[in-house]
Amino acid sequence: MAPPLAFQAGLFGDCPVEAAIRQLADDSSTEERGAIYTRREVVDFMLDLAGYSAERDLTRLRFLEPSFGAGDFLLPAIERLLSAANRAGHGFALDDCIRAVELHRDTYESTFAKVVQTLMAWGHSEEGSRHLARRWLICDDFLLAPMRGAFDVVVGNPPYVRQELIPEALLNEYRARYSTLYDRADLYVPFMQRALELLADGGEQCFICADRWMKNKYGAPLRRFITTRFRLKAYVDLSEASAFHSEVIAYPAITLIARVMPGATRVAVVTDVERLAELTSGLMGSGSEGTSDVRLVGSLPADGEPWVLAEEDSLSLIRRLEGAFPTLEQAGCKVGIGVATGADRAFIGLMDELGVEDDRKLPLAMTRDIDSGEVRWRGFGVINPFRDDGRLVDLAAYPKLRAFLEERRDIIANRHVAKKDPSRWFRTIDRITPSLAVEPKLLIPDIKGHAQVVFEDGRLYPHHNLYFVTASEWDLRALQAVLLSDLTRFFIASYSTRMRGGFLRFQAQYLRRIRLPFWKDVPSDMRSRLGAAARALDVPACNGAVAELYGLTEADMALTRNEGAQRR
């Protein structure tokens, strides 16, 4: 089998980028490639949605599959093309109809054989079948491979790969080429950018992948890229459906994006993939009205702001609150996340068993310590290698700490952060600021189905699965009542991506979206009501006080309680 095109063309020569591509092509695991395989019901729906239907003369269209894997999308697309070609009588004039790319060599060879078998089953000779397969299939890195011409239809499931799994030289090459590979963006983001760049005028891209990019910080450049040149025609939320052959924790969605003028987006929520076919006509409609299962959302923000695909009434409430009140941080609060060590088994243990100097360890608040809604500390602590000024301590001045760390050096020095700067091998990933431990704060677990906001009076340092909120003006108990309310969950659900089972991400970027009055504008009796409701963990009382504080009507509160409105 021929090597990937990037090697044939000599694009990189003998360099780390080429070595990284070879490693992924020859030796990578399924996890490293981000390979997840899609159910046939989903595949057929996406091909229909993108207009790649055998009823059309597909011989006049160019089809692209950027990461074909085992052929979940490619083989059905080929069958549709062959059916349309037989009906149109074009014979073998199919050389330019399909391009499909796969980097992993063994997967490429396996699917190549399937393509040949499929063509032969449709009456093509073995020689003709191999000819078409060689024309159609490319063994290469889609993000680097030369691609000629534009495509009318792009369909697929781009690889879901975290940046930490991509060799540094290759990641740098991707960053140089793709403006959307920003912050902590996963690999599917530049896949989307390149696929969209390859679309012909009027062409359509239909992908199934995680929908984090639509609301997360790292998705801002991709959102701007799309709204300035393309239109999000349809969005199908599959977070509660089984769209793949294996379970995934990522929250999948189908997006249909076209190189056409901006316009409304058709939105649907699906819990059973067996019902997808019923939605096709409603999602492909061009009228100004939705259906019972498909609703319309107006134009999307063009400035990279998160895409809130909420019901019209819910979106109106969000915008009204955003126009009337400052953000949480503008109102004098600070949002942060606890410490990530990169090696918890080395840095974290029971306080009494951490054999270091007393000023080199801090009591640690972990998720299990606040499961009850109140702090019930289990006695764990974290090693602190930082001085108060933020610099690392001199290990020579702390013989117990040095011995403790050296005993665990193999674990600690093997982390990415340690390899990046071996002279600072014993640092935690995040800097530890000891003053945070003694500051009263609210602790909020990352992943929950409802807002869990726990008051901590200033004794513990938060672990990395906990977000914290401190306040310079607001009383923390009163703030706790606001954050426990349905209004807060409404804000989080509007901006957060959603996980299977209805769980939300209570991350800093979403918490910062919450609107909050200035403390000076809160009447004294309201301050007392909020504080009392929080101390009693009385959510209905929190909701009642918050409704009055924000001037919400009963209809507004009904929206904040409505699960359907909170879905998107």
Coordinates of C-alpha atoms in Angstrom, one line a residue:
M1 CA 0.0 0.0 0.0
A2 CA 1.4 3.4 -0.9
P3 CA 2.4 5.8 1.9
P4 CA 0.2 8.8 2.8
L5 CA 0.2 11.6 0.2
A6 CA 2.0 14.0 2.5
F7 CA 5.0 11.7 2.4
Q8 CA 4.8 11.1 -1.3
A9 CA 4.7 14.8 -2.0
G10 CA 7.7 15.4 0.4
L11 CA 5.8 18.2 2.1
F12 CA 7.6 17.9 5.4
G13 CA 10.8 15.9 4.7
D14 CA 12.6 14.1 7.5
C15 CA 11.1 16.1 10.4
P16 CA 9.1 15.7 13.6
V17 CA 5.8 16.4 11.8
E18 CA 6.4 13.5 9.4
A19 CA 7.4 11.3 12.3
A20 CA 4.2 12.1 14.1
I21 CA 2.0 11.4 11.1
R22 CA 3.7 8.1 10.6
Q23 CA 3.2 7.2 14.2
L24 CA -0.6 8.0 14.0
A25 CA -0.8 6.2 10.6
D26 CA 0.9 3.0 11.7
D27 CA 0.7 2.6 15.4
S28 CA -2.0 4.8 17.0
S29 CA -4.7 3.4 19.2
T30 CA -8.4 3.9 18.7
E31 CA -8.3 6.6 21.5
E32 CA -5.4 8.4 19.9
R33 CA -7.3 8.5 16.6
G34 CA -10.6 9.5 18.2
A35 CA -12.4 6.7 16.4
I36 CA -16.1 6.4 17.2
Y37 CA -18.4 4.5 14.9
T38 CA -21.9 5.7 14.0
R39 CA -25.2 3.7 13.9
R40 CA -26.7 3.2 10.4
E41 CA -30.0 5.0 11.3
V42 CA -27.9 8.1 12.0
V43 CA -25.8 7.7 8.9
D44 CA -28.9 7.4 6.6
F45 CA -30.5 10.4 8.3
M46 CA -27.4 12.6 7.8
L47 CA -27.0 11.6 4.2
D48 CA -30.7 12.5 3.5
L49 CA -30.3 15.8 5.5
A50 CA -27.3 16.8 3.4
G51 CA -29.2 16.0 0.2
Y52 CA -27.1 13.0 -0.8
S53 CA -30.1 10.9 -1.8
A54 CA -30.2 8.3 -4.6
E55 CA -33.2 10.2 -6.0
R56 CA -30.8 12.9 -7.2
D57 CA -28.3 12.5 -10.0
L58 CA -25.4 12.1 -7.6
T59 CA -22.9 11.6 -10.5
R60 CA -23.0 15.4 -10.8
L61 CA -22.0 16.0 -7.2
R62 CA -18.7 15.7 -5.4
F63 CA -18.9 13.9 -2.0
L64 CA -16.2 14.2 0.7
E65 CA -15.8 12.0 3.9
P66 CA -12.8 13.5 5.9
S67 CA -12.2 10.6 8.3
F68 CA -13.8 7.4 6.9
G69 CA -12.7 4.8 9.5
A70 CA -14.6 1.5 9.0
G71 CA -16.7 3.1 6.3
D72 CA -19.9 3.9 8.3
F73 CA -20.6 6.8 6.1
L74 CA -18.5 6.0 3.0
L75 CA -20.1 2.6 2.1
P76 CA -23.7 3.8 2.3
A77 CA -22.8 6.9 0.3
I78 CA -21.1 4.7 -2.4
E79 CA -24.3 2.5 -2.5
R80 CA -26.4 5.6 -3.1
L81 CA -24.1 6.8 -5.8
L82 CA -24.1 3.5 -7.6
S83 CA -27.9 3.3 -7.4
A84 CA -28.2 6.8 -8.9
A85 CA -25.5 6.0 -11.5
N86 CA -27.3 2.9 -12.6
R87 CA -30.6 4.8 -13.0
A88 CA -28.8 7.6 -14.9
G89 CA -26.8 5.2 -17.1
H90 CA -23.5 6.9 -16.6
G91 CA -21.5 3.7 -16.3
F92 CA -18.0 4.2 -15.0
A93 CA -17.8 8.0 -15.2
L94 CA -17.5 8.1 -11.4
D95 CA -13.8 8.8 -10.8
D96 CA -14.4 12.3 -9.4
C97 CA -17.6 11.7 -7.5
I98 CA -16.1 10.7 -4.1
R99 CA -13.0 11.6 -2.0
A100 CA -12.6 10.0 1.3
V101 CA -9.6 10.3 3.7
E102 CA -8.3 8.0 6.4
L103 CA -4.9 8.4 8.2
H104 CA -4.7 5.0 10.0
R105 CA -3.1 2.6 7.6
D106 CA -4.6 -0.7 8.8
T107 CA -8.1 0.9 8.8
Y108 CA -7.5 2.4 5.4
E109 CA -6.6 -1.0 3.9
S110 CA -9.5 -2.8 5.6
T111 CA -12.1 -0.3 4.3
F112 CA -10.4 -0.2 0.9
A113 CA -11.2 -3.9 0.6
K114 CA -14.8 -3.3 1.6
V115 CA -15.1 -0.7 -1.1
V116 CA -13.8 -3.0 -3.7
Q117 CA -16.2 -5.7 -2.5
T118 CA -19.1 -3.3 -2.6
L119 CA -18.3 -2.2 -6.2
M120 CA -18.0 -5.8 -7.4
A121 CA -21.3 -6.7 -5.8
W122 CA -22.9 -3.9 -7.9
G123 CA -21.5 -5.5 -11.1
H124 CA -18.2 -3.7 -11.5
S125 CA -15.1 -5.8 -12.5
E126 CA -12.4 -6.3 -10.0
E127 CA -10.0 -4.1 -12.1
G128 CA -12.6 -1.4 -12.4
S129 CA -13.5 -1.6 -8.7
R130 CA -9.8 -1.3 -7.6
H131 CA -9.4 1.7 -10.0
L132 CA -12.3 3.5 -8.4
A133 CA -11.2 2.7 -4.9
R134 CA -7.8 4.1 -5.6
R135 CA -9.3 7.2 -7.1
W136 CA -11.7 7.7 -4.2
L137 CA -9.8 6.7 -1.1
I138 CA -6.8 8.7 0.3
C139 CA -4.5 7.5 3.0
D140 CA -3.4 10.7 4.6
D141 CA -4.0 13.3 7.3
F142 CA -7.0 15.3 6.2
L143 CA -5.8 18.4 7.9
L144 CA -2.5 18.3 5.9
A145 CA -3.3 16.4 2.7
P146 CA -3.6 18.4 -0.6
M147 CA -7.2 18.4 -1.8
R148 CA -8.2 19.6 -5.3
G149 CA -11.5 21.2 -6.2
A150 CA -14.6 22.0 -4.1
F151 CA -17.3 19.6 -2.8
D152 CA -21.0 19.7 -2.9
V153 CA -21.6 17.4 0.2
V154 CA -19.4 16.7 3.1
V155 CA -20.6 14.2 5.6
G156 CA -19.0 12.3 8.5
N157 CA -18.0 11.9 12.1
P158 CA -14.7 13.8 12.6
P159 CA -12.2 12.4 15.1
Y160 CA -12.6 13.5 18.7
V161 CA -9.0 13.8 20.0
R162 CA -7.8 15.9 22.9
Q163 CA -4.8 18.1 22.3
E164 CA -2.7 16.2 24.8
L165 CA -2.8 13.1 22.6
I166 CA -1.4 15.0 19.5
P167 CA 2.4 15.1 19.1
E168 CA 3.6 18.6 19.8
A169 CA 5.2 19.1 16.3
L170 CA 2.1 18.1 14.6
L171 CA -0.1 20.2 16.9
N172 CA 2.0 23.2 16.0
E173 CA 1.6 22.5 12.3
Y174 CA -2.2 22.4 12.8
R175 CA -2.2 25.6 14.7
A176 CA -0.2 27.4 11.9
R177 CA -2.8 26.3 9.4
Y178 CA -6.1 26.5 11.2
S179 CA -7.2 29.7 13.0
T180 CA -10.0 27.8 14.8
L181 CA -7.6 25.6 16.7
Y182 CA -7.8 27.9 19.7
D183 CA -7.2 27.4 23.5
R184 CA -8.2 23.8 24.4
A185 CA -10.1 23.0 21.2
D186 CA -10.3 19.3 20.2
L187 CA -9.3 18.0 16.8
Y188 CA -12.8 18.0 15.4
V189 CA -12.7 21.8 15.4
P190 CA -10.0 22.2 12.6
F191 CA -11.7 19.3 10.8
M192 CA -14.8 21.3 10.6
Q193 CA -12.9 24.4 9.4
R194 CA -11.2 22.6 6.6
A195 CA -14.3 20.7 5.5
L196 CA -16.2 24.0 5.3
E197 CA -13.4 25.7 3.4
L198 CA -13.7 22.9 0.8
L199 CA -17.4 23.4 0.3
A200 CA -18.6 24.6 -3.1
D201 CA -21.1 27.5 -3.2
G202 CA -24.4 26.1 -2.0
G203 CA -22.6 23.0 -0.6
E204 CA -23.6 21.4 2.7
Q205 CA -21.6 19.9 5.5
C206 CA -23.3 17.5 7.9
F207 CA -21.3 16.3 10.8
I208 CA -22.0 14.4 14.0
C209 CA -19.7 15.3 16.9
A210 CA -19.6 16.9 20.3
D211 CA -21.4 20.2 20.5
R212 CA -19.0 21.8 23.0
W213 CA -17.7 24.2 20.4
M214 CA -21.1 25.9 20.1
K215 CA -20.8 27.4 23.6
N216 CA -17.3 26.8 25.0
K217 CA -14.6 29.4 25.0
Y218 CA -12.5 27.4 22.5
G219 CA -15.3 27.4 20.0
A220 CA -15.4 31.2 19.6
P221 CA -13.2 31.4 16.5
L222 CA -15.1 28.6 14.8
R223 CA -18.4 30.3 15.6
R224 CA -17.1 33.5 14.1
F225 CA -15.8 31.6 11.0
I226 CA -19.2 30.1 10.4
T227 CA -21.4 33.1 11.0
T228 CA -19.4 35.3 8.7
R229 CA -19.4 32.8 5.7
F230 CA -21.9 30.1 6.2
R231 CA -25.3 29.3 7.7
L232 CA -26.2 26.8 10.4
K233 CA -29.2 25.3 8.7
A234 CA -30.1 22.6 11.2
Y235 CA -29.1 21.4 14.7
V236 CA -30.2 18.1 16.1
D237 CA -29.5 17.5 19.8
L238 CA -28.6 13.8 20.4
S239 CA -27.4 14.1 24.0
E240 CA -30.0 11.6 25.2
A241 CA -29.9 9.3 22.2
S242 CA -27.6 6.3 21.5
A243 CA -26.0 7.5 18.2
F244 CA -22.9 5.4 18.2
H245 CA -22.0 1.7 18.4
S246 CA -20.2 2.4 21.7
E247 CA -21.0 4.6 24.7
V248 CA -19.5 8.0 24.7
I249 CA -19.4 10.7 27.5
A250 CA -19.3 13.5 24.9
Y251 CA -22.6 15.1 24.1
P252 CA -23.2 14.4 20.4
A253 CA -25.2 16.6 18.0
I254 CA -25.8 16.8 14.3
T255 CA -25.1 20.1 12.5
L256 CA -25.9 20.9 8.9
I257 CA -23.9 23.9 7.8
A258 CA -24.2 25.4 4.2
R259 CA -22.2 27.9 2.2
V260 CA -25.2 30.1 1.7
M261 CA -26.5 33.4 3.0
P262 CA -27.2 33.6 6.8
G263 CA -30.7 32.7 8.0
A264 CA -32.7 30.9 10.6
T265 CA -31.7 27.6 12.1
R266 CA -34.0 24.6 12.5
V267 CA -33.6 22.8 15.8
A268 CA -34.8 19.4 17.1
V269 CA -34.1 17.3 20.2
V270 CA -34.1 13.6 19.7
T271 CA -34.0 10.9 22.3
D272 CA -34.5 7.9 20.0
V273 CA -32.5 7.6 16.8
E274 CA -35.3 5.4 15.4
R275 CA -37.3 8.6 15.0
L276 CA -34.7 10.6 13.1
A277 CA -36.2 9.9 9.7
E278 CA -39.4 11.5 10.8
L279 CA -37.6 14.8 11.2
T280 CA -36.0 15.0 7.8
S281 CA -38.6 17.0 6.0
G282 CA -39.1 19.4 8.9
L283 CA -35.4 20.1 9.2
M284 CA -35.0 20.5 5.4
G285 CA -37.9 22.9 5.1
S286 CA -37.5 26.4 3.8
G287 CA -40.6 28.1 5.2
S288 CA -40.8 30.6 8.0
E289 CA -42.6 28.2 10.4
G290 CA -41.4 25.2 12.3
T291 CA -43.3 22.0 13.1
S292 CA -44.4 20.2 16.3
D293 CA -40.9 18.6 16.4
V294 CA -38.8 21.3 14.8
R295 CA -38.5 24.9 15.8
L296 CA -36.8 27.9 14.2
V297 CA -34.2 30.0 15.9
G298 CA -33.3 33.4 14.4
S299 CA -29.9 34.6 13.3
L300 CA -26.8 33.7 15.4
P301 CA -24.4 36.2 17.0
A302 CA -21.6 37.0 14.6
D303 CA -19.0 38.0 17.3
G304 CA -18.1 34.6 18.6
E305 CA -20.5 34.7 21.5
P306 CA -22.1 31.3 22.5
W307 CA -24.9 30.1 20.4
V308 CA -28.0 29.8 22.6
L309 CA -30.6 27.8 20.7
A310 CA -33.4 28.2 23.2
E311 CA -37.1 28.6 22.7
E312 CA -38.0 32.2 21.8
D313 CA -39.5 33.0 25.2
S314 CA -36.5 31.6 27.0
L315 CA -34.1 33.5 24.8
S316 CA -36.1 36.6 25.4
L317 CA -35.8 36.2 29.2
I318 CA -32.1 35.6 29.0
R319 CA -31.5 38.7 26.9
R320 CA -33.8 40.8 29.2
L321 CA -31.8 39.7 32.3
E322 CA -28.5 40.3 30.6
G323 CA -29.6 43.8 29.6
A324 CA -30.8 44.6 33.1
F325 CA -28.1 43.2 35.5
P326 CA -24.3 43.0 35.6
T327 CA -22.4 39.7 35.4
L328 CA -21.4 37.9 38.5
E329 CA -17.8 39.2 38.3
Q330 CA -19.0 42.8 37.5
A331 CA -21.0 42.6 40.7
G332 CA -17.8 42.0 42.7
C333 CA -17.5 38.2 42.7
K334 CA -14.7 36.0 41.6
V335 CA -15.0 32.6 39.9
G336 CA -12.2 30.1 39.8
I337 CA -11.3 26.4 39.9
G338 CA -9.5 24.3 42.4
V339 CA -6.0 22.9 42.0
A340 CA -5.1 20.3 39.4
T341 CA -1.9 18.4 40.4
G342 CA -1.5 16.0 37.5
A343 CA -0.6 13.3 39.9
D344 CA -3.1 13.2 42.7
R345 CA -1.8 9.9 44.2
A346 CA 1.5 11.7 44.8
F347 CA 0.3 15.1 45.9
I348 CA -2.8 14.2 47.8
G349 CA -3.4 12.1 50.9
L350 CA -4.7 12.1 54.5
M351 CA -3.2 15.2 56.2
D352 CA -1.8 13.2 59.0
E353 CA 0.0 10.9 56.6
L354 CA 1.6 13.6 54.4
G355 CA 5.1 13.5 55.9
V356 CA 6.2 17.0 55.0
E357 CA 6.7 20.3 56.9
D358 CA 3.4 21.7 58.2
D359 CA 3.5 24.8 56.1
R360 CA 3.9 22.6 52.9
K361 CA 0.4 21.0 53.1
L362 CA -3.1 22.4 53.0
P363 CA -6.4 20.8 53.9
L364 CA -8.3 19.9 50.7
A365 CA -12.0 20.1 49.9
M366 CA -13.0 17.4 47.4
T367 CA -16.3 16.6 45.7
R368 CA -17.2 13.9 48.2
D369 CA -16.7 16.3 51.1
I370 CA -19.7 18.3 50.0
D371 CA -22.0 15.6 48.6
S372 CA -24.5 16.3 51.5
G373 CA -24.9 20.0 50.6
E374 CA -22.7 20.9 53.6
V375 CA -18.9 20.5 54.2
R376 CA -18.0 17.3 55.8
W377 CA -14.3 17.2 55.5
R378 CA -12.8 13.6 55.3
G379 CA -9.3 14.7 56.3
F380 CA -7.4 14.9 53.0
G381 CA -4.8 17.4 52.2
V382 CA -2.6 18.5 49.2
I383 CA 1.1 19.1 49.0
N384 CA 1.9 22.8 48.3
P385 CA 5.3 23.3 46.5
F386 CA 4.7 27.1 46.1
R387 CA 5.8 30.0 48.2
D388 CA 3.3 32.8 48.9
D389 CA 4.8 34.9 46.2
G390 CA 4.0 32.2 43.6
R391 CA 7.5 30.9 43.1
L392 CA 8.5 27.3 43.9
V393 CA 10.1 26.6 47.2
D394 CA 13.8 25.8 47.5
L395 CA 13.7 22.1 48.3
A396 CA 17.0 22.4 50.2
A397 CA 15.1 24.4 52.8
Y398 CA 12.5 21.7 53.2
P399 CA 14.2 18.3 53.8
K400 CA 11.0 16.5 54.5
L401 CA 9.3 17.8 51.4
R402 CA 12.3 17.0 49.3
A403 CA 12.4 13.4 50.6
F404 CA 8.6 13.0 50.1
L405 CA 8.8 14.3 46.5
E406 CA 11.9 12.3 45.6
E407 CA 10.3 9.1 46.8
R408 CA 7.5 9.8 44.3
R409 CA 9.7 11.3 41.6
D410 CA 8.9 8.7 38.9
I411 CA 5.2 9.6 39.1
I412 CA 5.6 13.3 39.4
A413 CA 8.4 13.8 36.8
N414 CA 6.4 11.7 34.2
R415 CA 3.7 14.4 33.9
H416 CA 3.6 16.6 30.8
V417 CA 4.1 19.8 32.9
A418 CA 7.3 18.3 34.4
K419 CA 8.7 17.2 31.1
K420 CA 8.1 20.6 29.6
D421 CA 10.2 22.2 32.3
P422 CA 12.4 19.6 34.1
S423 CA 13.9 22.2 36.4
R424 CA 10.4 22.7 37.9
W425 CA 9.5 19.0 37.9
F426 CA 7.8 19.1 41.3
R427 CA 5.2 21.8 40.7
T428 CA 1.5 21.1 40.6
I429 CA -0.2 21.9 37.2
D430 CA -2.0 24.9 38.8
R431 CA -0.3 27.3 41.1
I432 CA -1.5 27.0 44.7
T433 CA -2.4 30.3 46.4
P434 CA -2.6 29.5 50.2
S435 CA -4.7 32.5 51.0
L436 CA -7.6 31.0 49.1
A437 CA -7.8 28.2 51.8
V438 CA -8.6 30.7 54.5
E439 CA -11.0 32.8 52.5
P440 CA -14.8 32.0 52.8
K441 CA -16.1 30.7 49.6
L442 CA -18.9 28.9 47.8
L443 CA -17.9 25.5 46.3
I444 CA -19.7 24.1 43.2
P445 CA -19.0 20.7 41.6
D446 CA -18.4 20.6 37.9
I447 CA -20.9 18.1 36.7
K448 CA -24.4 18.0 38.3
G449 CA -28.0 17.7 37.3
H450 CA -28.9 20.6 39.5
A451 CA -27.0 23.5 41.2
Q452 CA -25.1 22.3 44.2
V453 CA -23.7 25.3 46.0
V454 CA -22.0 24.7 49.3
F455 CA -20.8 27.3 51.8
E456 CA -17.2 26.8 53.0
D457 CA -16.2 29.1 55.9
G458 CA -12.5 29.4 55.1
R459 CA -10.6 26.3 56.1
L460 CA -10.1 24.2 52.9
Y461 CA -8.4 24.6 49.5
P462 CA -10.6 23.4 46.6
H463 CA -9.7 20.4 44.5
H464 CA -9.8 20.7 40.7
N465 CA -13.3 19.1 40.3
L466 CA -14.7 22.0 42.3
Y467 CA -15.3 25.6 41.1
F468 CA -15.3 28.3 43.8
V469 CA -16.9 31.7 44.1
T470 CA -15.6 34.4 46.4
A471 CA -17.2 37.9 46.9
S472 CA -15.8 41.2 47.9
E473 CA -19.2 42.9 48.5
W474 CA -22.0 40.3 48.4
D475 CA -22.8 38.3 51.5
L476 CA -21.8 34.7 50.6
R477 CA -25.0 33.2 52.2
A478 CA -27.2 35.6 50.2
L479 CA -25.2 34.8 47.1
Q480 CA -25.6 31.1 47.8
A481 CA -29.4 31.5 47.7
V482 CA -29.2 33.1 44.3
L483 CA -26.9 30.3 43.0
L484 CA -29.2 27.6 44.4
S485 CA -32.2 29.0 42.6
D486 CA -33.8 27.8 39.4
L487 CA -32.7 31.0 37.8
T488 CA -29.1 30.0 38.1
R489 CA -29.8 26.6 36.6
F490 CA -31.7 28.3 33.8
F491 CA -28.6 30.4 33.0
I492 CA -26.2 27.4 33.2
A493 CA -28.5 25.2 31.1
S494 CA -28.8 27.9 28.4
Y495 CA -25.0 28.3 28.0
S496 CA -23.7 24.9 29.1
T497 CA -23.3 21.9 26.9
R498 CA -25.4 19.0 28.2
M499 CA -24.2 15.6 29.2
R500 CA -26.1 12.3 29.0
G501 CA -28.7 11.9 31.8
G502 CA -29.5 15.6 31.9
F503 CA -26.2 16.6 33.6
L504 CA -24.8 20.1 33.1
R505 CA -21.3 21.5 33.4
F506 CA -21.1 24.2 36.1
Q507 CA -17.8 25.5 34.8
A508 CA -16.3 28.9 35.4
Q509 CA -17.1 30.1 31.8
Y510 CA -20.8 29.4 32.4
L511 CA -21.0 30.7 36.0
R512 CA -19.6 34.0 34.7
R513 CA -22.6 34.3 32.5
I514 CA -25.0 34.6 35.5
R515 CA -26.4 38.0 36.1
L516 CA -26.4 39.5 39.6
P517 CA -27.6 42.8 41.1
F518 CA -25.1 45.0 42.8
W519 CA -25.1 44.3 46.5
K520 CA -25.8 48.0 47.3
D521 CA -29.1 47.6 45.3
V522 CA -30.4 44.7 47.4
P523 CA -32.8 45.9 50.2
S524 CA -31.9 44.8 53.8
D525 CA -35.0 42.7 54.2
M526 CA -34.2 40.9 51.0
R527 CA -30.6 40.3 52.2
S528 CA -32.1 38.6 55.3
R529 CA -34.5 36.5 53.3
L530 CA -31.8 35.3 51.0
G531 CA -29.4 34.4 53.8
A532 CA -32.1 32.5 55.7
A533 CA -33.1 30.5 52.7
A534 CA -29.5 29.5 52.0
R535 CA -28.8 28.4 55.5
A536 CA -31.9 26.2 55.5
L537 CA -31.0 24.9 52.0
D538 CA -34.6 25.8 51.2
V539 CA -34.7 25.9 47.4
P540 CA -38.4 27.0 47.1
A541 CA -37.6 29.9 49.5
C542 CA -34.5 30.7 47.4
N543 CA -36.7 30.8 44.2
G544 CA -39.3 33.0 45.8
A545 CA -36.8 35.6 47.0
V546 CA -34.9 35.5 43.7
A547 CA -38.1 36.0 41.7
E548 CA -38.8 39.2 43.8
L549 CA -35.2 40.4 43.6
Y550 CA -35.1 40.1 39.8
G551 CA -38.6 41.2 39.2
L552 CA -39.6 37.9 37.6
T553 CA -43.2 37.1 36.7
E554 CA -44.8 33.7 37.3
A555 CA -44.4 33.1 33.6
D556 CA -40.7 33.9 33.8
M557 CA -40.3 31.5 36.7
A558 CA -42.2 28.8 34.8
L559 CA -39.6 29.2 32.1
T560 CA -36.8 28.7 34.5
R561 CA -38.4 25.6 35.8
N562 CA -39.2 24.2 32.4
E563 CA -36.8 21.4 31.5
G564 CA -37.5 21.7 27.8
A565 CA -36.5 25.4 27.8
Q566 CA -33.3 24.4 29.7
R567 CA -32.3 21.8 27.2
R568 CA -30.9 24.4 24.7

